[in-house]
Amino acid sequence: MGNAAEQLGPLSIEQIEVRIRSCPRLPSLGSINSALRELLNADQRYTSQVAEVIRRDPSLTARLLRMVNSVYYSLSAPVNSIEEAVFYLGIRQIRQLVMVTPVIEDFQKLAGDTPFRWREFWQHCIGTAILTREVLGSVYAPTDEVDYVAGLVHDVGKIVMASAFPEHFRRLHQVRPAGPQDSRECERALVGMDHTELGALYLQNHKLPDVLIDVARYHHEPERASHNAQIVAAVQLANLLVRHAQIGVSGDAGAVSEEQCLSASGWGILFPNQSDSERAIARATLQRSLDRLPTILEGLL
Ligand SMILES: [Fe+2]
Ligand SMILES: [Fe+2]
């Protein structure tokens, strides 16, 4: 890291892959880490309570699913439910997971105080997860929580970038003017890869379910997803709506306009035969969910 500042520039695919393979453990948020420790030390606790806390943390969720899917690789279908994962692994293994998970506030100090608002970024992730569920719920009744998990980890590439490319991450969030330019273009110019591809590669490396990889990779352009297009589209819309309502901080530059929300490609994927007025009604329903979000999030972190 010593003279990294001078040589900071876009990396080759090979260099990026090496860094992703040796990516340090993704850090969790301090308040969640302590809530979880407290719960795990309590005389009595339920699987559902533990899952409820992990559900508020994209890093812990990704690491939990990685753990369960590597231990139970022989299960017929990969585990993508948090509660199921907690149940399979048991309290002892969860305790171990929490013990070795770094806390993002400590990590931030190490990284030289990147001016990045992690708590608000966590709100962005949880908000997107909750809204993804609402969006999909108007298309079909979800039978598992993969839609929520997908929304939660959609931007995991940003945490990967902060962990495996700390100098680049710092530079990206220090010098970027608050203009309307495309954040992913900035990431590609500086790092050599944007957060969508970084996240997808990370999840792929850890053998997480394909649907999560697709969401990480295509959530800004669901029309490119050849599988899981509905979930990817729901995450795109949720992400835009949450950003438009200025709930949390996504780390992307620029505000999202109402027009951008309404013209997003995800609508056509989820509601192929919908008229403009039907779209406006769906949008109004989602607005009610959006209005409730800040209060829900306030109590969670
Ligand atoms: Fe994103
Ligand atoms: Fe996002």
PDB file of C-alpha atoms and ligand atoms in Angstrom:
ATOM      1  CA  MET A   1       0.000   0.000   0.000  1.00  0.00           C
ATOM      2  CA  GLY A   2       3.064   2.239   0.593  1.00  0.00           C
ATOM      3  CA  ASN A   3       3.552   4.093  -2.653  1.00  0.00           C
ATOM      4  CA  ALA A   4       0.197   3.092  -4.044  1.00  0.00           C
ATOM      5  CA  ALA A   5      -0.802   6.709  -4.511  1.00  0.00           C
ATOM      6  CA  GLU A   6       1.615   7.238  -7.401  1.00  0.00           C
ATOM      7  CA  GLN A   7       0.767   4.050  -9.166  1.00  0.00           C
ATOM      8  CA  LEU A   8      -2.963   4.406  -8.739  1.00  0.00           C
ATOM      9  CA  GLY A   9      -4.555   3.664 -12.052  1.00  0.00           C
ATOM     10  CA  PRO A  10      -6.899   1.202 -13.665  1.00  0.00           C
ATOM     11  CA  LEU A  11      -5.874  -2.409 -13.051  1.00  0.00           C
ATOM     12  CA  SER A  12      -5.898  -5.235 -15.539  1.00  0.00           C
ATOM     13  CA  ILE A  13      -8.558  -7.962 -15.329  1.00  0.00           C
ATOM     14  CA  GLU A  14      -5.906 -10.363 -13.999  1.00  0.00           C
ATOM     15  CA  GLN A  15      -4.834  -7.971 -11.259  1.00  0.00           C
ATOM     16  CA  ILE A  16      -8.451  -7.372 -10.321  1.00  0.00           C
ATOM     17  CA  GLU A  17      -9.183 -11.081 -10.142  1.00  0.00           C
ATOM     18  CA  VAL A  18      -6.191 -11.652  -7.879  1.00  0.00           C
ATOM     19  CA  ARG A  19      -7.364  -8.903  -5.537  1.00  0.00           C
ATOM     20  CA  ILE A  20     -10.904 -10.237  -5.453  1.00  0.00           C
ATOM     21  CA  ARG A  21      -9.673 -13.720  -4.668  1.00  0.00           C
ATOM     22  CA  SER A  22      -7.690 -12.385  -1.725  1.00  0.00           C
ATOM     23  CA  CYS A  23     -10.380  -9.880  -0.713  1.00  0.00           C
ATOM     24  CA  PRO A  24     -10.354  -9.370   3.069  1.00  0.00           C
ATOM     25  CA  ARG A  25     -13.483 -10.362   4.968  1.00  0.00           C
ATOM     26  CA  LEU A  26     -16.243  -7.899   4.180  1.00  0.00           C
ATOM     27  CA  PRO A  27     -16.839  -5.706   7.237  1.00  0.00           C
ATOM     28  CA  SER A  28     -20.207  -5.337   8.942  1.00  0.00           C
ATOM     29  CA  LEU A  29     -21.707  -2.255  10.561  1.00  0.00           C
ATOM     30  CA  GLY A  30     -20.678  -1.672  14.208  1.00  0.00           C
ATOM     31  CA  SER A  31     -24.214  -1.372  15.582  1.00  0.00           C
ATOM     32  CA  ILE A  32     -25.251  -4.639  13.955  1.00  0.00           C
ATOM     33  CA  ASN A  33     -22.145  -6.424  15.073  1.00  0.00           C
ATOM     34  CA  SER A  34     -22.795  -5.483  18.694  1.00  0.00           C
ATOM     35  CA  ALA A  35     -26.525  -6.248  18.501  1.00  0.00           C
ATOM     36  CA  LEU A  36     -25.643  -9.678  17.194  1.00  0.00           C
ATOM     37  CA  ARG A  37     -22.997 -10.328  19.835  1.00  0.00           C
ATOM     38  CA  GLU A  38     -25.447  -9.358  22.543  1.00  0.00           C
ATOM     39  CA  LEU A  39     -28.102 -11.647  21.148  1.00  0.00           C
ATOM     40  CA  LEU A  40     -25.696 -14.561  20.779  1.00  0.00           C
ATOM     41  CA  ASN A  41     -24.600 -14.170  24.391  1.00  0.00           C
ATOM     42  CA  ALA A  42     -28.156 -14.080  25.715  1.00  0.00           C
ATOM     43  CA  ASP A  43     -29.439 -17.082  27.645  1.00  0.00           C
ATOM     44  CA  GLN A  44     -32.155 -17.628  25.144  1.00  0.00           C
ATOM     45  CA  ARG A  45     -32.458 -16.677  21.528  1.00  0.00           C
ATOM     46  CA  TYR A  46     -34.276 -17.941  18.505  1.00  0.00           C
ATOM     47  CA  THR A  47     -33.029 -18.653  15.028  1.00  0.00           C
ATOM     48  CA  SER A  48     -35.526 -16.116  13.733  1.00  0.00           C
ATOM     49  CA  GLN A  49     -34.141 -13.370  15.996  1.00  0.00           C
ATOM     50  CA  VAL A  50     -30.583 -14.025  14.836  1.00  0.00           C
ATOM     51  CA  ALA A  51     -31.720 -14.040  11.199  1.00  0.00           C
ATOM     52  CA  GLU A  52     -33.580 -10.775  11.799  1.00  0.00           C
ATOM     53  CA  VAL A  53     -30.351  -9.020  12.784  1.00  0.00           C
ATOM     54  CA  ILE A  54     -28.219 -10.536  10.013  1.00  0.00           C
ATOM     55  CA  ARG A  55     -30.922  -9.467   7.551  1.00  0.00           C
ATOM     56  CA  ARG A  56     -29.866  -5.850   8.153  1.00  0.00           C
ATOM     57  CA  ASP A  57     -26.311  -6.360   6.957  1.00  0.00           C
ATOM     58  CA  PRO A  58     -25.283  -7.027   3.338  1.00  0.00           C
ATOM     59  CA  SER A  59     -21.744  -8.107   4.304  1.00  0.00           C
ATOM     60  CA  LEU A  60     -22.836 -10.576   6.966  1.00  0.00           C
ATOM     61  CA  THR A  61     -25.552 -11.912   4.710  1.00  0.00           C
ATOM     62  CA  ALA A  62     -23.114 -12.551   1.859  1.00  0.00           C
ATOM     63  CA  ARG A  63     -20.642 -14.213   4.211  1.00  0.00           C
ATOM     64  CA  LEU A  64     -23.340 -16.289   5.897  1.00  0.00           C
ATOM     65  CA  LEU A  65     -24.604 -17.607   2.555  1.00  0.00           C
ATOM     66  CA  ARG A  66     -21.082 -18.333   1.440  1.00  0.00           C
ATOM     67  CA  MET A  67     -20.487 -20.323   4.623  1.00  0.00           C
ATOM     68  CA  VAL A  68     -23.684 -22.332   4.460  1.00  0.00           C
ATOM     69  CA  ASN A  69     -23.293 -23.107   0.785  1.00  0.00           C
ATOM     70  CA  SER A  70     -19.718 -24.288   1.191  1.00  0.00           C
ATOM     71  CA  VAL A  71     -20.556 -26.468   4.195  1.00  0.00           C
ATOM     72  CA  TYR A  72     -23.739 -27.823   2.684  1.00  0.00           C
ATOM     73  CA  TYR A  73     -22.585 -27.947  -0.910  1.00  0.00           C
ATOM     74  CA  SER A  74     -24.346 -31.253  -1.345  1.00  0.00           C
ATOM     75  CA  LEU A  75     -27.828 -29.802  -0.826  1.00  0.00           C
ATOM     76  CA  SER A  76     -29.913 -30.131  -3.950  1.00  0.00           C
ATOM     77  CA  ALA A  77     -30.537 -26.382  -4.183  1.00  0.00           C
ATOM     78  CA  PRO A  78     -28.257 -23.633  -2.899  1.00  0.00           C
ATOM     79  CA  VAL A  79     -29.435 -21.919   0.276  1.00  0.00           C
ATOM     80  CA  ASN A  80     -30.487 -18.339  -0.350  1.00  0.00           C
ATOM     81  CA  SER A  81     -32.615 -17.757   2.734  1.00  0.00           C
ATOM     82  CA  ILE A  82     -31.023 -16.132   5.765  1.00  0.00           C
ATOM     83  CA  GLU A  83     -33.162 -17.932   8.313  1.00  0.00           C
ATOM     84  CA  GLU A  84     -32.522 -21.286   6.692  1.00  0.00           C
ATOM     85  CA  ALA A  85     -28.793 -20.567   6.698  1.00  0.00           C
ATOM     86  CA  VAL A  86     -28.827 -19.698  10.402  1.00  0.00           C
ATOM     87  CA  PHE A  87     -30.780 -22.864  11.103  1.00  0.00           C
ATOM     88  CA  TYR A  88     -28.376 -25.085   9.161  1.00  0.00           C
ATOM     89  CA  LEU A  89     -25.197 -23.569  10.597  1.00  0.00           C
ATOM     90  CA  GLY A  90     -26.275 -23.332  14.226  1.00  0.00           C
ATOM     91  CA  ILE A  91     -25.440 -20.751  16.867  1.00  0.00           C
ATOM     92  CA  ARG A  92     -21.852 -21.890  17.397  1.00  0.00           C
ATOM     93  CA  GLN A  93     -20.871 -21.286  13.789  1.00  0.00           C
ATOM     94  CA  ILE A  94     -22.749 -17.996  13.655  1.00  0.00           C
ATOM     95  CA  ARG A  95     -20.869 -16.876  16.748  1.00  0.00           C
ATOM     96  CA  GLN A  96     -17.629 -17.732  14.992  1.00  0.00           C
ATOM     97  CA  LEU A  97     -18.704 -15.820  11.910  1.00  0.00           C
ATOM     98  CA  VAL A  98     -19.410 -12.730  13.990  1.00  0.00           C
ATOM     99  CA  MET A  99     -16.144 -13.040  15.936  1.00  0.00           C
ATOM    100  CA  VAL A 100     -14.022 -12.915  12.805  1.00  0.00           C
ATOM    101  CA  THR A 101     -16.052 -10.249  11.000  1.00  0.00           C
ATOM    102  CA  PRO A 102     -14.363  -6.860  11.068  1.00  0.00           C
ATOM    103  CA  VAL A 103     -16.376  -3.758  11.919  1.00  0.00           C
ATOM    104  CA  ILE A 104     -16.586  -1.175   9.187  1.00  0.00           C
ATOM    105  CA  GLU A 105     -15.957   1.793  11.485  1.00  0.00           C
ATOM    106  CA  ASP A 106     -12.571   0.280  12.504  1.00  0.00           C
ATOM    107  CA  PHE A 107     -11.807  -0.508   8.925  1.00  0.00           C
ATOM    108  CA  GLN A 108     -12.640   3.039   7.926  1.00  0.00           C
ATOM    109  CA  LYS A 109     -10.085   4.383  10.379  1.00  0.00           C
ATOM    110  CA  LEU A 110      -7.498   2.055   8.880  1.00  0.00           C
ATOM    111  CA  ALA A 111      -8.420   3.162   5.393  1.00  0.00           C
ATOM    112  CA  GLY A 112      -7.587   6.748   6.299  1.00  0.00           C
ATOM    113  CA  ASP A 113     -11.076   8.070   6.920  1.00  0.00           C
ATOM    114  CA  THR A 114     -12.725   7.730   3.567  1.00  0.00           C
ATOM    115  CA  PRO A 115     -15.527  10.254   3.551  1.00  0.00           C
ATOM    116  CA  PHE A 116     -18.075   7.556   2.881  1.00  0.00           C
ATOM    117  CA  ARG A 117     -21.253   7.346   4.935  1.00  0.00           C
ATOM    118  CA  TRP A 118     -21.460   3.658   5.640  1.00  0.00           C
ATOM    119  CA  ARG A 119     -24.501   3.757   7.910  1.00  0.00           C
ATOM    120  CA  GLU A 120     -26.456   5.575   5.203  1.00  0.00           C
ATOM    121  CA  PHE A 121     -25.147   3.136   2.633  1.00  0.00           C
ATOM    122  CA  TRP A 122     -26.494   0.292   4.778  1.00  0.00           C
ATOM    123  CA  GLN A 123     -29.844   2.130   4.759  1.00  0.00           C
ATOM    124  CA  HIS A 124     -29.666   2.220   0.978  1.00  0.00           C
ATOM    125  CA  CYS A 125     -29.126  -1.540   0.859  1.00  0.00           C
ATOM    126  CA  ILE A 126     -31.904  -2.402   3.330  1.00  0.00           C
ATOM    127  CA  GLY A 127     -34.278   0.095   1.722  1.00  0.00           C
ATOM    128  CA  THR A 128     -33.636  -1.425  -1.695  1.00  0.00           C
ATOM    129  CA  ALA A 129     -34.205  -4.912  -0.265  1.00  0.00           C
ATOM    130  CA  ILE A 130     -37.539  -4.002   1.330  1.00  0.00           C
ATOM    131  CA  LEU A 131     -38.728  -2.238  -1.803  1.00  0.00           C
ATOM    132  CA  THR A 132     -37.605  -5.053  -4.110  1.00  0.00           C
ATOM    133  CA  ARG A 133     -39.991  -7.276  -2.218  1.00  0.00           C
ATOM    134  CA  GLU A 134     -42.802  -4.729  -2.611  1.00  0.00           C
ATOM    135  CA  VAL A 135     -42.180  -4.344  -6.343  1.00  0.00           C
ATOM    136  CA  LEU A 136     -42.103  -8.082  -6.989  1.00  0.00           C
ATOM    137  CA  GLY A 137     -45.088  -8.597  -4.701  1.00  0.00           C
ATOM    138  CA  SER A 138     -47.250  -6.776  -7.227  1.00  0.00           C
ATOM    139  CA  VAL A 139     -46.239  -9.303  -9.909  1.00  0.00           C
ATOM    140  CA  TYR A 140     -46.340 -12.586  -7.998  1.00  0.00           C
ATOM    141  CA  ALA A 141     -46.359 -13.798  -4.408  1.00  0.00           C
ATOM    142  CA  PRO A 142     -42.735 -14.594  -3.497  1.00  0.00           C
ATOM    143  CA  THR A 143     -42.334 -17.969  -1.814  1.00  0.00           C
ATOM    144  CA  ASP A 144     -38.866 -17.417  -0.391  1.00  0.00           C
ATOM    145  CA  GLU A 145     -36.757 -14.434   0.578  1.00  0.00           C
ATOM    146  CA  VAL A 146     -34.344 -14.508  -2.328  1.00  0.00           C
ATOM    147  CA  ASP A 147     -35.826 -11.233  -3.626  1.00  0.00           C
ATOM    148  CA  TYR A 148     -35.039  -9.497  -0.330  1.00  0.00           C
ATOM    149  CA  VAL A 149     -31.526 -10.952  -0.192  1.00  0.00           C
ATOM    150  CA  ALA A 150     -30.933  -9.926  -3.808  1.00  0.00           C
ATOM    151  CA  GLY A 151     -31.927  -6.344  -3.017  1.00  0.00           C
ATOM    152  CA  LEU A 152     -29.744  -6.362   0.073  1.00  0.00           C
ATOM    153  CA  VAL A 153     -26.549  -7.454  -1.679  1.00  0.00           C
ATOM    154  CA  HIS A 154     -27.079  -5.723  -5.061  1.00  0.00           C
ATOM    155  CA  ASP A 155     -24.292  -3.184  -4.373  1.00  0.00           C
ATOM    156  CA  VAL A 156     -21.944  -5.605  -2.587  1.00  0.00           C
ATOM    157  CA  GLY A 157     -19.371  -4.609  -5.215  1.00  0.00           C
ATOM    158  CA  LYS A 158     -18.992  -1.267  -3.440  1.00  0.00           C
ATOM    159  CA  ILE A 159     -18.059  -2.999  -0.180  1.00  0.00           C
ATOM    160  CA  VAL A 160     -15.710  -5.252  -2.148  1.00  0.00           C
ATOM    161  CA  MET A 161     -14.146  -2.180  -3.725  1.00  0.00           C
ATOM    162  CA  ALA A 162     -13.634  -0.530  -0.335  1.00  0.00           C
ATOM    163  CA  SER A 163     -12.125  -3.753   1.064  1.00  0.00           C
ATOM    164  CA  ALA A 164      -9.953  -4.981  -1.789  1.00  0.00           C
ATOM    165  CA  PHE A 165      -9.169  -1.655  -3.506  1.00  0.00           C
ATOM    166  CA  PRO A 166      -9.086   0.792  -0.580  1.00  0.00           C
ATOM    167  CA  GLU A 167      -6.828   3.357  -2.270  1.00  0.00           C
ATOM    168  CA  HIS A 168      -8.994   3.410  -5.382  1.00  0.00           C
ATOM    169  CA  PHE A 169     -12.146   3.620  -3.298  1.00  0.00           C
ATOM    170  CA  ARG A 170     -10.796   6.533  -1.315  1.00  0.00           C
ATOM    171  CA  ARG A 171      -9.731   8.348  -4.452  1.00  0.00           C
ATOM    172  CA  LEU A 172     -13.097   7.716  -6.064  1.00  0.00           C
ATOM    173  CA  HIS A 173     -15.014   9.258  -3.190  1.00  0.00           C
ATOM    174  CA  GLN A 174     -12.596  12.079  -2.507  1.00  0.00           C
ATOM    175  CA  VAL A 175     -12.109  13.625  -5.883  1.00  0.00           C
ATOM    176  CA  ARG A 176     -15.366  12.918  -7.618  1.00  0.00           C
ATOM    177  CA  PRO A 177     -17.215  16.174  -8.155  1.00  0.00           C
ATOM    178  CA  ALA A 178     -20.914  16.079  -7.318  1.00  0.00           C
ATOM    179  CA  GLY A 179     -21.816  16.350 -10.978  1.00  0.00           C
ATOM    180  CA  PRO A 180     -24.226  14.338 -13.049  1.00  0.00           C
ATOM    181  CA  GLN A 181     -21.572  12.089 -14.572  1.00  0.00           C
ATOM    182  CA  ASP A 182     -21.988   8.374 -14.579  1.00  0.00           C
ATOM    183  CA  SER A 183     -20.596   6.781 -11.429  1.00  0.00           C
ATOM    184  CA  ARG A 184     -19.901   3.479 -13.086  1.00  0.00           C
ATOM    185  CA  GLU A 185     -17.871   5.192 -15.783  1.00  0.00           C
ATOM    186  CA  CYS A 186     -15.790   6.832 -13.042  1.00  0.00           C
ATOM    187  CA  GLU A 187     -15.281   3.438 -11.388  1.00  0.00           C
ATOM    188  CA  ARG A 188     -14.211   1.845 -14.650  1.00  0.00           C
ATOM    189  CA  ALA A 189     -11.822   4.682 -15.459  1.00  0.00           C
ATOM    190  CA  LEU A 190     -10.204   4.591 -12.035  1.00  0.00           C
ATOM    191  CA  VAL A 191     -10.291   0.935 -11.017  1.00  0.00           C
ATOM    192  CA  GLY A 192     -10.646  -0.814 -14.345  1.00  0.00           C
ATOM    193  CA  MET A 193     -13.986  -2.377 -13.413  1.00  0.00           C
ATOM    194  CA  ASP A 194     -17.230  -1.045 -11.960  1.00  0.00           C
ATOM    195  CA  HIS A 195     -19.026  -2.151  -8.792  1.00  0.00           C
ATOM    196  CA  THR A 196     -21.515  -4.359 -10.664  1.00  0.00           C
ATOM    197  CA  GLU A 197     -18.850  -6.578 -12.187  1.00  0.00           C
ATOM    198  CA  LEU A 198     -16.707  -6.532  -9.029  1.00  0.00           C
ATOM    199  CA  GLY A 199     -19.686  -7.639  -6.960  1.00  0.00           C
ATOM    200  CA  ALA A 200     -20.636 -10.350  -9.432  1.00  0.00           C
ATOM    201  CA  LEU A 201     -17.079 -11.707  -9.519  1.00  0.00           C
ATOM    202  CA  TYR A 202     -16.888 -11.708  -5.734  1.00  0.00           C
ATOM    203  CA  LEU A 203     -20.179 -13.593  -5.358  1.00  0.00           C
ATOM    204  CA  GLN A 204     -19.165 -15.982  -8.129  1.00  0.00           C
ATOM    205  CA  ASN A 205     -15.889 -16.718  -6.389  1.00  0.00           C
ATOM    206  CA  HIS A 206     -17.775 -17.570  -3.237  1.00  0.00           C
ATOM    207  CA  LYS A 207     -20.205 -19.774  -5.109  1.00  0.00           C
ATOM    208  CA  LEU A 208     -23.288 -17.861  -4.120  1.00  0.00           C
ATOM    209  CA  PRO A 209     -26.575 -18.613  -5.904  1.00  0.00           C
ATOM    210  CA  ASP A 210     -26.733 -17.473  -9.550  1.00  0.00           C
ATOM    211  CA  VAL A 211     -29.667 -15.186  -8.976  1.00  0.00           C
ATOM    212  CA  LEU A 212     -27.581 -13.045  -6.598  1.00  0.00           C
ATOM    213  CA  ILE A 213     -24.742 -12.914  -9.123  1.00  0.00           C
ATOM    214  CA  ASP A 214     -27.159 -11.820 -11.869  1.00  0.00           C
ATOM    215  CA  VAL A 215     -28.583  -9.070  -9.668  1.00  0.00           C
ATOM    216  CA  ALA A 216     -25.130  -7.771  -8.729  1.00  0.00           C
ATOM    217  CA  ARG A 217     -24.100  -7.731 -12.385  1.00  0.00           C
ATOM    218  CA  TYR A 218     -27.208  -6.353 -14.109  1.00  0.00           C
ATOM    219  CA  HIS A 219     -29.103  -4.239 -11.591  1.00  0.00           C
ATOM    220  CA  HIS A 220     -28.393  -1.089 -13.590  1.00  0.00           C
ATOM    221  CA  GLU A 221     -29.425  -2.716 -16.886  1.00  0.00           C
ATOM    222  CA  PRO A 222     -31.865  -5.576 -16.304  1.00  0.00           C
ATOM    223  CA  GLU A 223     -32.516  -5.859 -20.036  1.00  0.00           C
ATOM    224  CA  ARG A 224     -29.113  -7.549 -20.297  1.00  0.00           C
ATOM    225  CA  ALA A 225     -29.998 -10.336 -17.857  1.00  0.00           C
ATOM    226  CA  SER A 226     -30.871 -13.558 -19.622  1.00  0.00           C
ATOM    227  CA  HIS A 227     -31.886 -15.281 -16.371  1.00  0.00           C
ATOM    228  CA  ASN A 228     -33.770 -14.063 -13.315  1.00  0.00           C
ATOM    229  CA  ALA A 229     -34.839 -10.994 -15.266  1.00  0.00           C
ATOM    230  CA  GLN A 230     -37.833 -10.236 -13.021  1.00  0.00           C
ATOM    231  CA  ILE A 231     -35.832 -10.100  -9.808  1.00  0.00           C
ATOM    232  CA  VAL A 232     -33.092  -8.097 -11.514  1.00  0.00           C
ATOM    233  CA  ALA A 233     -35.738  -5.676 -12.848  1.00  0.00           C
ATOM    234  CA  ALA A 234     -37.352  -5.347  -9.408  1.00  0.00           C
ATOM    235  CA  VAL A 235     -33.976  -4.487  -7.881  1.00  0.00           C
ATOM    236  CA  GLN A 236     -33.350  -1.888 -10.582  1.00  0.00           C
ATOM    237  CA  LEU A 237     -36.659  -0.164  -9.811  1.00  0.00           C
ATOM    238  CA  ALA A 238     -36.229  -0.422  -6.037  1.00  0.00           C
ATOM    239  CA  ASN A 239     -32.715   1.003  -6.287  1.00  0.00           C
ATOM    240  CA  LEU A 240     -33.897   3.959  -8.392  1.00  0.00           C
ATOM    241  CA  LEU A 241     -36.943   4.678  -6.225  1.00  0.00           C
ATOM    242  CA  VAL A 242     -34.914   4.618  -3.017  1.00  0.00           C
ATOM    243  CA  ARG A 243     -32.335   6.941  -4.561  1.00  0.00           C
ATOM    244  CA  HIS A 244     -35.034   9.228  -5.929  1.00  0.00           C
ATOM    245  CA  ALA A 245     -36.600   9.479  -2.454  1.00  0.00           C
ATOM    246  CA  GLN A 246     -33.123  10.231  -1.076  1.00  0.00           C
ATOM    247  CA  ILE A 247     -33.314   7.436   1.441  1.00  0.00           C
ATOM    248  CA  GLY A 248     -29.820   6.510   2.583  1.00  0.00           C
ATOM    249  CA  VAL A 249     -26.734   7.034   0.433  1.00  0.00           C
ATOM    250  CA  SER A 250     -26.050   4.782  -2.542  1.00  0.00           C
ATOM    251  CA  GLY A 251     -22.563   6.075  -3.254  1.00  0.00           C
ATOM    252  CA  ASP A 252     -23.608   6.900  -6.818  1.00  0.00           C
ATOM    253  CA  ALA A 253     -23.303  10.510  -7.864  1.00  0.00           C
ATOM    254  CA  GLY A 254     -26.253  12.670  -8.808  1.00  0.00           C
ATOM    255  CA  ALA A 255     -29.945  12.663  -7.971  1.00  0.00           C
ATOM    256  CA  VAL A 256     -32.419  10.336  -9.654  1.00  0.00           C
ATOM    257  CA  SER A 257     -35.337  12.149 -11.291  1.00  0.00           C
ATOM    258  CA  GLU A 258     -38.970  11.038 -11.371  1.00  0.00           C
ATOM    259  CA  GLU A 259     -38.540  10.724 -15.139  1.00  0.00           C
ATOM    260  CA  GLN A 260     -35.611   8.301 -14.708  1.00  0.00           C
ATOM    261  CA  CYS A 261     -37.729   6.184 -12.354  1.00  0.00           C
ATOM    262  CA  LEU A 262     -40.686   6.069 -14.732  1.00  0.00           C
ATOM    263  CA  SER A 263     -38.661   5.327 -17.852  1.00  0.00           C
ATOM    264  CA  ALA A 264     -36.555   2.542 -16.296  1.00  0.00           C
ATOM    265  CA  SER A 265     -36.339  -0.624 -18.390  1.00  0.00           C
ATOM    266  CA  GLY A 266     -37.416  -2.756 -15.424  1.00  0.00           C
ATOM    267  CA  TRP A 267     -41.077  -1.706 -15.780  1.00  0.00           C
ATOM    268  CA  GLY A 268     -41.294  -3.260 -19.235  1.00  0.00           C
ATOM    269  CA  ILE A 269     -39.759  -6.494 -17.952  1.00  0.00           C
ATOM    270  CA  LEU A 270     -42.089  -6.787 -14.970  1.00  0.00           C
ATOM    271  CA  PHE A 271     -45.255  -5.408 -16.552  1.00  0.00           C
ATOM    272  CA  PRO A 272     -44.883  -5.995 -20.299  1.00  0.00           C
ATOM    273  CA  ASN A 273     -48.456  -5.021 -21.172  1.00  0.00           C
ATOM    274  CA  GLN A 274     -48.871  -2.141 -18.819  1.00  0.00           C
ATOM    275  CA  SER A 275     -50.160   1.212 -20.029  1.00  0.00           C
ATOM    276  CA  ASP A 276     -48.727   4.507 -18.838  1.00  0.00           C
ATOM    277  CA  SER A 277     -51.655   5.036 -16.489  1.00  0.00           C
ATOM    278  CA  GLU A 278     -51.285   1.568 -14.980  1.00  0.00           C
ATOM    279  CA  ARG A 279     -47.630   2.296 -14.482  1.00  0.00           C
ATOM    280  CA  ALA A 280     -48.539   5.515 -12.693  1.00  0.00           C
ATOM    281  CA  ILE A 281     -50.856   3.564 -10.370  1.00  0.00           C
ATOM    282  CA  ALA A 282     -48.138   1.018  -9.595  1.00  0.00           C
ATOM    283  CA  ARG A 283     -45.769   3.898  -8.977  1.00  0.00           C
ATOM    284  CA  ALA A 284     -48.271   5.493  -6.546  1.00  0.00           C
ATOM    285  CA  THR A 285     -48.614   2.234  -4.604  1.00  0.00           C
ATOM    286  CA  LEU A 286     -44.861   2.007  -4.288  1.00  0.00           C
ATOM    287  CA  GLN A 287     -44.777   5.623  -3.155  1.00  0.00           C
ATOM    288  CA  ARG A 288     -46.724   4.624  -0.040  1.00  0.00           C
ATOM    289  CA  SER A 289     -44.100   1.990   0.751  1.00  0.00           C
ATOM    290  CA  LEU A 290     -41.375   4.550   0.127  1.00  0.00           C
ATOM    291  CA  ASP A 291     -43.027   6.986   2.533  1.00  0.00           C
ATOM    292  CA  ARG A 292     -42.923   4.403   5.295  1.00  0.00           C
ATOM    293  CA  LEU A 293     -39.298   3.416   4.699  1.00  0.00           C
ATOM    294  CA  PRO A 294     -37.412   6.152   6.613  1.00  0.00           C
ATOM    295  CA  THR A 295     -39.272   5.318   9.843  1.00  0.00           C
ATOM    296  CA  ILE A 296     -38.649   1.595   9.402  1.00  0.00           C
ATOM    297  CA  LEU A 297     -34.949   2.156   8.689  1.00  0.00           C
ATOM    298  CA  GLU A 298     -34.481   4.500  11.614  1.00  0.00           C
ATOM    299  CA  GLY A 299     -35.328   1.711  14.018  1.00  0.00           C
ATOM    300  CA  LEU A 300     -33.079  -0.871  12.361  1.00  0.00           C
ATOM    301  CA  LEU A 301     -29.538   0.486  12.530  1.00  0.00           C
TER     302      LEU A 301
HETATM  303 FE    FE B   1     -25.395  -0.248  -8.101  1.00  0.00          FE
HETATM  304 FE    FE B   2     -27.728   0.702  -5.237  1.00  0.00          FE
END
